[in-house]
Amino acid sequence: MQHTVAPVGIVRSCFKEKFAIPRQPQLAPAARGVLELLPPFDQGDAVEGLEQVSHVWLLFLFHQALEDKPRLKVRPPRLGGNKSMGVFATRATHRPNGIGQSVVRLEGVEPGRLLLSGIDLLDGTPVLDIKPYVPYADCIADASNQMASAAPDAIAVQWGDNALPQAREHALRLAEPLVELIEQCLAQDPRPAYQVPPAERVYGVKFWDVQVRWHYPQPEMIRVLEVVLA
Ligand code: SAM
């Protein structure tokens, strides 16, 4: 059986590239975005009642990781990128039908727009469906996953002399919690697990419309070097 699906909306996200997006939602509460609903769902009727809900499930398309050939095994970054696992044992982006799912906080509901935080979604992500989080059914107290039993360890994030004032200035301009966003995302240590970079190597990523650059003065420590307009 084949079935065609169509997006109900598109996410406008703080994340402009895949690098440095947290591996799951909720790891960076300051990661915000807007889900812009598409016709006919852009009318108030489609979201009536949603203001009573704190979190929603988003089912979405990994639109920048779609592949023609199905993979049976994948190499999740969490396992260092050199150990393969059955695709259904992982939350990897390369998967049959390219479907992802994330629980995100619903900060506001407007006709045609949902205001979101704690997202792990790239800008432009097509959303296929939205469902309210139902705590009694969705929160399973005795659930276990031996491969991912806890959130990844956070690493220390320090600010270089100029970088913090720069980040604060852009945060004011954008009216966004940019300092927290940078700290929360970089604390997840975006570099691939197997990479031990020399201290002089500079990494960068675009959040909103700013470029953030950092390096690793020690293997488990990040220093933010600058936050400038991209
Ligand atoms: N929470 C979702 C899930 O479990 O299905 C996503 C988990 S996946 C491991 C998270 C990663 O997906 C992020 O770190 C980001 O790099 C990537 N990502 C987010 N949106 C994407 C998109 N639209 N296309 C391709 N990759 C995306």
PDB file of C-alpha atoms and ligand atoms in Angstrom:
ATOM      1  CA  MET A   1       0.000   0.000   0.000  1.00  0.00           C
ATOM      2  CA  GLN A   2       1.243   3.466  -0.791  1.00  0.00           C
ATOM      3  CA  HIS A   3      -0.165   6.594   0.772  1.00  0.00           C
ATOM      4  CA  THR A   4       0.647  10.207   0.099  1.00  0.00           C
ATOM      5  CA  VAL A   5       1.114  12.652   2.962  1.00  0.00           C
ATOM      6  CA  ALA A   6       1.316  16.423   2.810  1.00  0.00           C
ATOM      7  CA  PRO A   7       2.747  18.856   5.380  1.00  0.00           C
ATOM      8  CA  VAL A   8       0.341  20.692   7.674  1.00  0.00           C
ATOM      9  CA  GLY A   9       2.982  23.324   8.393  1.00  0.00           C
ATOM     10  CA  ILE A  10       6.609  24.414   8.187  1.00  0.00           C
ATOM     11  CA  VAL A  11       8.904  25.120  11.141  1.00  0.00           C
ATOM     12  CA  ARG A  12      10.739  28.447  11.290  1.00  0.00           C
ATOM     13  CA  SER A  13      13.553  27.558  13.643  1.00  0.00           C
ATOM     14  CA  CYS A  14      16.567  29.103  15.369  1.00  0.00           C
ATOM     15  CA  PHE A  15      18.594  26.296  13.749  1.00  0.00           C
ATOM     16  CA  LYS A  16      19.747  27.210  10.240  1.00  0.00           C
ATOM     17  CA  GLU A  17      21.965  24.179   9.713  1.00  0.00           C
ATOM     18  CA  LYS A  18      22.000  20.614  11.023  1.00  0.00           C
ATOM     19  CA  PHE A  19      25.288  20.994  12.904  1.00  0.00           C
ATOM     20  CA  ALA A  20      24.889  21.811  16.628  1.00  0.00           C
ATOM     21  CA  ILE A  21      21.182  21.007  16.793  1.00  0.00           C
ATOM     22  CA  PRO A  22      20.668  18.954  19.964  1.00  0.00           C
ATOM     23  CA  ARG A  23      20.152  15.236  19.348  1.00  0.00           C
ATOM     24  CA  GLN A  24      16.700  15.291  20.937  1.00  0.00           C
ATOM     25  CA  PRO A  25      14.136  17.898  21.945  1.00  0.00           C
ATOM     26  CA  GLN A  26      14.125  19.411  25.471  1.00  0.00           C
ATOM     27  CA  LEU A  27      17.944  19.411  25.700  1.00  0.00           C
ATOM     28  CA  ALA A  28      17.959  23.105  24.800  1.00  0.00           C
ATOM     29  CA  PRO A  29      14.857  24.774  26.276  1.00  0.00           C
ATOM     30  CA  ALA A  30      16.002  28.102  24.742  1.00  0.00           C
ATOM     31  CA  ALA A  31      15.716  26.627  21.225  1.00  0.00           C
ATOM     32  CA  ARG A  32      12.653  28.347  19.874  1.00  0.00           C
ATOM     33  CA  GLY A  33      10.721  28.398  16.661  1.00  0.00           C
ATOM     34  CA  VAL A  34       7.343  28.980  15.094  1.00  0.00           C
ATOM     35  CA  LEU A  35       5.302  26.338  13.324  1.00  0.00           C
ATOM     36  CA  GLU A  36       3.530  28.150  10.500  1.00  0.00           C
ATOM     37  CA  LEU A  37       0.434  26.194   9.529  1.00  0.00           C
ATOM     38  CA  LEU A  38      -0.488  25.751   5.901  1.00  0.00           C
ATOM     39  CA  PRO A  39      -3.991  26.010   4.380  1.00  0.00           C
ATOM     40  CA  PRO A  40      -6.526  24.760   5.337  1.00  0.00           C
ATOM     41  CA  PHE A  41      -4.974  24.351   8.836  1.00  0.00           C
ATOM     42  CA  ASP A  42      -3.982  28.021   9.092  1.00  0.00           C
ATOM     43  CA  GLN A  43      -7.355  28.904  10.571  1.00  0.00           C
ATOM     44  CA  GLY A  44      -8.254  29.134  14.253  1.00  0.00           C
ATOM     45  CA  ASP A  45     -10.565  26.111  14.055  1.00  0.00           C
ATOM     46  CA  ALA A  46      -7.660  23.691  13.553  1.00  0.00           C
ATOM     47  CA  VAL A  47      -5.955  24.662  16.836  1.00  0.00           C
ATOM     48  CA  GLU A  48      -9.005  25.282  19.016  1.00  0.00           C
ATOM     49  CA  GLY A  49      -8.431  23.632  22.426  1.00  0.00           C
ATOM     50  CA  LEU A  50      -4.664  23.399  21.988  1.00  0.00           C
ATOM     51  CA  GLU A  51      -4.195  26.269  24.454  1.00  0.00           C
ATOM     52  CA  GLN A  52      -5.006  23.707  27.181  1.00  0.00           C
ATOM     53  CA  VAL A  53      -1.924  21.668  26.323  1.00  0.00           C
ATOM     54  CA  SER A  54       1.674  22.304  27.495  1.00  0.00           C
ATOM     55  CA  HIS A  55       3.499  20.067  24.991  1.00  0.00           C
ATOM     56  CA  VAL A  56       2.822  18.616  21.562  1.00  0.00           C
ATOM     57  CA  TRP A  57       4.202  15.735  19.539  1.00  0.00           C
ATOM     58  CA  LEU A  58       5.371  16.805  16.123  1.00  0.00           C
ATOM     59  CA  LEU A  59       5.652  14.235  13.363  1.00  0.00           C
ATOM     60  CA  PHE A  60       7.889  15.668  10.705  1.00  0.00           C
ATOM     61  CA  LEU A  61       9.986  14.965   7.668  1.00  0.00           C
ATOM     62  CA  PHE A  62      13.794  14.883   7.912  1.00  0.00           C
ATOM     63  CA  HIS A  63      13.724  16.848   4.691  1.00  0.00           C
ATOM     64  CA  GLN A  64      17.507  17.280   4.569  1.00  0.00           C
ATOM     65  CA  ALA A  65      18.246  13.599   5.107  1.00  0.00           C
ATOM     66  CA  LEU A  66      15.907  11.906   2.650  1.00  0.00           C
ATOM     67  CA  GLU A  67      17.336   8.925   0.789  1.00  0.00           C
ATOM     68  CA  ASP A  68      16.075   6.638  -1.975  1.00  0.00           C
ATOM     69  CA  LYS A  69      17.734   3.460  -0.759  1.00  0.00           C
ATOM     70  CA  PRO A  70      16.492   2.112   2.584  1.00  0.00           C
ATOM     71  CA  ARG A  71      19.156   1.351   5.195  1.00  0.00           C
ATOM     72  CA  LEU A  72      18.819  -1.596   7.552  1.00  0.00           C
ATOM     73  CA  LYS A  73      21.675  -0.461   9.743  1.00  0.00           C
ATOM     74  CA  VAL A  74      22.803   3.012  10.747  1.00  0.00           C
ATOM     75  CA  ARG A  75      25.705   4.453  12.722  1.00  0.00           C
ATOM     76  CA  PRO A  76      24.247   6.748  15.386  1.00  0.00           C
ATOM     77  CA  PRO A  77      26.512   9.690  16.354  1.00  0.00           C
ATOM     78  CA  ARG A  78      25.746   8.954  20.001  1.00  0.00           C
ATOM     79  CA  LEU A  79      27.627   5.658  19.663  1.00  0.00           C
ATOM     80  CA  GLY A  80      30.646   7.418  18.243  1.00  0.00           C
ATOM     81  CA  GLY A  81      29.671   7.002  14.607  1.00  0.00           C
ATOM     82  CA  ASN A  82      31.654   3.771  14.252  1.00  0.00           C
ATOM     83  CA  LYS A  83      29.186   1.217  15.633  1.00  0.00           C
ATOM     84  CA  SER A  84      26.189   0.198  13.572  1.00  0.00           C
ATOM     85  CA  MET A  85      22.716  -0.652  14.856  1.00  0.00           C
ATOM     86  CA  GLY A  86      19.421  -1.760  13.385  1.00  0.00           C
ATOM     87  CA  VAL A  87      17.668   1.297  12.035  1.00  0.00           C
ATOM     88  CA  PHE A  88      14.622   0.628  14.209  1.00  0.00           C
ATOM     89  CA  ALA A  89      16.776   0.570  17.356  1.00  0.00           C
ATOM     90  CA  THR A  90      17.839   4.177  16.809  1.00  0.00           C
ATOM     91  CA  ARG A  91      16.440   7.651  16.359  1.00  0.00           C
ATOM     92  CA  ALA A  92      18.814   8.346  13.470  1.00  0.00           C
ATOM     93  CA  THR A  93      17.680  10.752  10.758  1.00  0.00           C
ATOM     94  CA  HIS A  94      18.270   8.243   7.934  1.00  0.00           C
ATOM     95  CA  ARG A  95      15.199   6.064   8.107  1.00  0.00           C
ATOM     96  CA  PRO A  96      12.377   4.567   6.065  1.00  0.00           C
ATOM     97  CA  ASN A  97       9.942   7.295   5.065  1.00  0.00           C
ATOM     98  CA  GLY A  98      12.175   9.943   6.651  1.00  0.00           C
ATOM     99  CA  ILE A  99       9.794  10.528   9.551  1.00  0.00           C
ATOM    100  CA  GLY A 100      10.954  12.130  12.817  1.00  0.00           C
ATOM    101  CA  GLN A 101       9.062  12.801  16.021  1.00  0.00           C
ATOM    102  CA  SER A 102       9.708  15.294  18.789  1.00  0.00           C
ATOM    103  CA  VAL A 103       7.890  16.399  21.932  1.00  0.00           C
ATOM    104  CA  VAL A 104       8.172  20.173  22.193  1.00  0.00           C
ATOM    105  CA  ARG A 105       6.830  22.806  24.554  1.00  0.00           C
ATOM    106  CA  LEU A 106       3.912  24.814  23.294  1.00  0.00           C
ATOM    107  CA  GLU A 107       4.596  28.415  24.285  1.00  0.00           C
ATOM    108  CA  GLY A 108       1.631  29.946  22.492  1.00  0.00           C
ATOM    109  CA  VAL A 109      -1.235  29.203  20.150  1.00  0.00           C
ATOM    110  CA  GLU A 110      -2.390  31.667  17.511  1.00  0.00           C
ATOM    111  CA  PRO A 111      -4.567  31.107  14.454  1.00  0.00           C
ATOM    112  CA  GLY A 112      -2.153  29.736  11.876  1.00  0.00           C
ATOM    113  CA  ARG A 113       0.883  29.663  14.216  1.00  0.00           C
ATOM    114  CA  LEU A 114       2.205  27.606  17.096  1.00  0.00           C
ATOM    115  CA  LEU A 115       5.019  29.103  19.175  1.00  0.00           C
ATOM    116  CA  LEU A 116       7.443  26.356  20.242  1.00  0.00           C
ATOM    117  CA  SER A 117      10.481  25.854  22.460  1.00  0.00           C
ATOM    118  CA  GLY A 118      12.833  22.986  23.247  1.00  0.00           C
ATOM    119  CA  ILE A 119      12.924  22.064  19.560  1.00  0.00           C
ATOM    120  CA  ASP A 120      15.487  19.921  17.720  1.00  0.00           C
ATOM    121  CA  LEU A 121      14.262  20.868  14.249  1.00  0.00           C
ATOM    122  CA  LEU A 122      16.010  22.474  11.347  1.00  0.00           C
ATOM    123  CA  ASP A 123      14.583  25.645   9.809  1.00  0.00           C
ATOM    124  CA  GLY A 124      12.169  24.700   7.025  1.00  0.00           C
ATOM    125  CA  THR A 125      11.238  21.294   8.463  1.00  0.00           C
ATOM    126  CA  PRO A 126       7.882  20.137   7.047  1.00  0.00           C
ATOM    127  CA  VAL A 127       5.514  18.956   9.800  1.00  0.00           C
ATOM    128  CA  LEU A 128       3.143  16.123   8.890  1.00  0.00           C
ATOM    129  CA  ASP A 129       0.981  16.064  12.009  1.00  0.00           C
ATOM    130  CA  ILE A 130       0.621  17.609  15.461  1.00  0.00           C
ATOM    131  CA  LYS A 131      -0.754  15.745  18.471  1.00  0.00           C
ATOM    132  CA  PRO A 132      -1.224  16.831  22.080  1.00  0.00           C
ATOM    133  CA  TYR A 133       1.106  15.228  24.614  1.00  0.00           C
ATOM    134  CA  VAL A 134      -0.990  13.075  26.957  1.00  0.00           C
ATOM    135  CA  PRO A 135       0.979  12.656  30.205  1.00  0.00           C
ATOM    136  CA  TYR A 136      -0.823   9.579  31.553  1.00  0.00           C
ATOM    137  CA  ALA A 137      -0.208   7.670  28.331  1.00  0.00           C
ATOM    138  CA  ASP A 138       3.013   9.168  26.963  1.00  0.00           C
ATOM    139  CA  CYS A 139       5.097   9.312  30.166  1.00  0.00           C
ATOM    140  CA  ILE A 140       6.137   5.769  31.084  1.00  0.00           C
ATOM    141  CA  ALA A 141       7.721   5.691  34.538  1.00  0.00           C
ATOM    142  CA  ASP A 142       9.467   2.301  34.227  1.00  0.00           C
ATOM    143  CA  ALA A 143      10.612   2.667  30.607  1.00  0.00           C
ATOM    144  CA  SER A 144      14.219   1.763  29.844  1.00  0.00           C
ATOM    145  CA  ASN A 145      16.656   2.028  26.955  1.00  0.00           C
ATOM    146  CA  GLN A 146      20.081   0.581  27.655  1.00  0.00           C
ATOM    147  CA  MET A 147      21.635   2.404  24.697  1.00  0.00           C
ATOM    148  CA  ALA A 148      20.372   5.830  25.749  1.00  0.00           C
ATOM    149  CA  SER A 149      19.512   5.668  29.411  1.00  0.00           C
ATOM    150  CA  ALA A 150      20.265   9.321  30.191  1.00  0.00           C
ATOM    151  CA  ALA A 151      20.849  12.595  28.414  1.00  0.00           C
ATOM    152  CA  PRO A 152      24.402  12.929  27.064  1.00  0.00           C
ATOM    153  CA  ASP A 153      26.902  14.461  29.515  1.00  0.00           C
ATOM    154  CA  ALA A 154      27.167  18.217  29.116  1.00  0.00           C
ATOM    155  CA  ILE A 155      30.585  19.828  28.718  1.00  0.00           C
ATOM    156  CA  ALA A 156      31.750  23.192  30.081  1.00  0.00           C
ATOM    157  CA  VAL A 157      31.069  26.287  27.965  1.00  0.00           C
ATOM    158  CA  GLN A 158      33.150  29.390  28.667  1.00  0.00           C
ATOM    159  CA  TRP A 159      32.823  32.797  27.091  1.00  0.00           C
ATOM    160  CA  GLY A 160      35.732  34.655  25.517  1.00  0.00           C
ATOM    161  CA  ASP A 161      36.033  38.348  26.500  1.00  0.00           C
ATOM    162  CA  ASN A 162      34.149  39.789  23.527  1.00  0.00           C
ATOM    163  CA  ALA A 163      31.762  36.952  22.845  1.00  0.00           C
ATOM    164  CA  LEU A 164      29.389  37.372  25.795  1.00  0.00           C
ATOM    165  CA  PRO A 165      28.693  41.108  25.214  1.00  0.00           C
ATOM    166  CA  GLN A 166      28.217  40.315  21.516  1.00  0.00           C
ATOM    167  CA  ALA A 167      25.731  37.545  22.329  1.00  0.00           C
ATOM    168  CA  ARG A 168      23.826  39.789  24.759  1.00  0.00           C
ATOM    169  CA  GLU A 169      23.577  42.545  22.155  1.00  0.00           C
ATOM    170  CA  HIS A 170      22.201  40.157  19.512  1.00  0.00           C
ATOM    171  CA  ALA A 171      19.843  38.612  22.072  1.00  0.00           C
ATOM    172  CA  LEU A 172      18.332  42.062  22.696  1.00  0.00           C
ATOM    173  CA  ARG A 173      18.060  42.791  18.988  1.00  0.00           C
ATOM    174  CA  LEU A 174      16.441  39.420  18.240  1.00  0.00           C
ATOM    175  CA  ALA A 175      14.357  39.382  21.458  1.00  0.00           C
ATOM    176  CA  GLU A 176      15.502  35.788  21.883  1.00  0.00           C
ATOM    177  CA  PRO A 177      17.352  33.965  24.708  1.00  0.00           C
ATOM    178  CA  LEU A 178      20.481  33.724  22.554  1.00  0.00           C
ATOM    179  CA  VAL A 179      23.021  33.425  25.408  1.00  0.00           C
ATOM    180  CA  GLU A 180      21.118  30.457  26.839  1.00  0.00           C
ATOM    181  CA  LEU A 181      20.646  28.955  23.375  1.00  0.00           C
ATOM    182  CA  ILE A 182      24.396  29.033  22.698  1.00  0.00           C
ATOM    183  CA  GLU A 183      25.267  27.649  26.144  1.00  0.00           C
ATOM    184  CA  GLN A 184      22.680  24.870  25.992  1.00  0.00           C
ATOM    185  CA  CYS A 185      23.515  23.760  22.450  1.00  0.00           C
ATOM    186  CA  LEU A 186      27.298  23.905  22.781  1.00  0.00           C
ATOM    187  CA  ALA A 187      27.135  22.079  26.142  1.00  0.00           C
ATOM    188  CA  GLN A 188      25.819  19.119  24.113  1.00  0.00           C
ATOM    189  CA  ASP A 189      29.227  19.110  22.377  1.00  0.00           C
ATOM    190  CA  PRO A 190      28.261  19.217  18.695  1.00  0.00           C
ATOM    191  CA  ARG A 191      31.497  17.718  17.351  1.00  0.00           C
ATOM    192  CA  PRO A 192      31.266  14.075  16.273  1.00  0.00           C
ATOM    193  CA  ALA A 193      32.098  11.800  19.211  1.00  0.00           C
ATOM    194  CA  TYR A 194      35.172  10.368  17.523  1.00  0.00           C
ATOM    195  CA  GLN A 195      36.739  13.769  16.727  1.00  0.00           C
ATOM    196  CA  VAL A 196      39.468  15.130  19.013  1.00  0.00           C
ATOM    197  CA  PRO A 197      40.219  18.533  17.525  1.00  0.00           C
ATOM    198  CA  PRO A 198      43.421  20.495  17.986  1.00  0.00           C
ATOM    199  CA  ALA A 199      42.887  23.559  20.202  1.00  0.00           C
ATOM    200  CA  GLU A 200      43.456  25.911  17.250  1.00  0.00           C
ATOM    201  CA  ARG A 201      40.625  24.421  15.202  1.00  0.00           C
ATOM    202  CA  VAL A 202      37.661  26.801  15.101  1.00  0.00           C
ATOM    203  CA  TYR A 203      34.100  25.510  14.736  1.00  0.00           C
ATOM    204  CA  GLY A 204      31.110  27.595  13.714  1.00  0.00           C
ATOM    205  CA  VAL A 205      27.361  27.451  13.323  1.00  0.00           C
ATOM    206  CA  LYS A 206      24.507  29.791  12.475  1.00  0.00           C
ATOM    207  CA  PHE A 207      21.756  30.312  15.059  1.00  0.00           C
ATOM    208  CA  TRP A 208      19.008  32.749  13.966  1.00  0.00           C
ATOM    209  CA  ASP A 209      20.985  35.265  11.866  1.00  0.00           C
ATOM    210  CA  VAL A 210      24.238  35.143  13.812  1.00  0.00           C
ATOM    211  CA  GLN A 211      27.376  33.117  13.363  1.00  0.00           C
ATOM    212  CA  VAL A 212      28.769  31.574  16.549  1.00  0.00           C
ATOM    213  CA  ARG A 213      32.423  30.498  16.571  1.00  0.00           C
ATOM    214  CA  TRP A 214      34.186  28.434  19.236  1.00  0.00           C
ATOM    215  CA  HIS A 215      37.146  26.188  19.896  1.00  0.00           C
ATOM    216  CA  TYR A 216      38.167  23.478  22.357  1.00  0.00           C
ATOM    217  CA  PRO A 217      40.996  24.764  24.605  1.00  0.00           C
ATOM    218  CA  GLN A 218      40.723  21.348  26.305  1.00  0.00           C
ATOM    219  CA  PRO A 219      39.010  18.232  24.928  1.00  0.00           C
ATOM    220  CA  GLU A 220      35.988  18.612  27.241  1.00  0.00           C
ATOM    221  CA  MET A 221      35.726  22.396  27.261  1.00  0.00           C
ATOM    222  CA  ILE A 222      34.377  24.889  24.759  1.00  0.00           C
ATOM    223  CA  ARG A 223      35.302  28.565  24.595  1.00  0.00           C
ATOM    224  CA  VAL A 224      32.999  30.786  22.574  1.00  0.00           C
ATOM    225  CA  LEU A 225      35.166  33.125  20.512  1.00  0.00           C
ATOM    226  CA  GLU A 226      32.653  35.380  18.792  1.00  0.00           C
ATOM    227  CA  VAL A 227      28.994  35.936  18.004  1.00  0.00           C
ATOM    228  CA  VAL A 228      28.616  38.080  14.908  1.00  0.00           C
ATOM    229  CA  LEU A 229      26.053  38.762  12.194  1.00  0.00           C
ATOM    230  CA  ALA A 230      26.160  35.936   9.666  1.00  0.00           C
TER     231      ALA A 230
HETATM  232  N1  SAM B   1      13.559  13.910  17.952  1.00  0.00           N
HETATM  233  C1  SAM B   1      13.603  13.428  16.592  1.00  0.00           C
HETATM  234  C2  SAM B   1      13.376  11.941  16.522  1.00  0.00           C
HETATM  235  O1  SAM B   1      13.716  11.243  17.463  1.00  0.00           O
HETATM  236  O2  SAM B   1      12.842  11.475  15.507  1.00  0.00           O
HETATM  237  C3  SAM B   1      14.896  13.808  15.917  1.00  0.00           C
HETATM  238  C4  SAM B   1      16.104  13.069  16.410  1.00  0.00           C
HETATM  239  S1  SAM B   1      17.448  13.278  15.322  1.00  0.00           S
HETATM  240  C5  SAM B   1      18.669  12.276  16.086  1.00  0.00           C
HETATM  241  C6  SAM B   1      17.931  14.939  15.703  1.00  0.00           C
HETATM  242  C7  SAM B   1      18.808  15.510  14.644  1.00  0.00           C
HETATM  243  O3  SAM B   1      18.067  15.622  13.452  1.00  0.00           O
HETATM  244  C8  SAM B   1      19.259  16.918  14.947  1.00  0.00           C
HETATM  245  O4  SAM B   1      20.440  16.912  15.689  1.00  0.00           O
HETATM  246  C9  SAM B   1      19.447  17.540  13.554  1.00  0.00           C
HETATM  247  O5  SAM B   1      20.795  17.506  13.165  1.00  0.00           O
HETATM  248  C10 SAM B   1      18.639  16.623  12.638  1.00  0.00           C
HETATM  249  N2  SAM B   1      17.528  17.308  11.977  1.00  0.00           N
HETATM  250  C11 SAM B   1      16.594  18.100  12.527  1.00  0.00           C
HETATM  251  N3  SAM B   1      15.712  18.509  11.594  1.00  0.00           N
HETATM  252  C12 SAM B   1      16.094  17.931  10.429  1.00  0.00           C
HETATM  253  C13 SAM B   1      15.583  17.959   9.095  1.00  0.00           C
HETATM  254  N4  SAM B   1      14.492  18.659   8.784  1.00  0.00           N
HETATM  255  N5  SAM B   1      16.243  17.267   8.131  1.00  0.00           N
HETATM  256  C14 SAM B   1      17.357  16.553   8.435  1.00  0.00           C
HETATM  257  N6  SAM B   1      17.892  16.490   9.669  1.00  0.00           N
HETATM  258  C15 SAM B   1      17.269  17.168  10.660  1.00  0.00           C
END
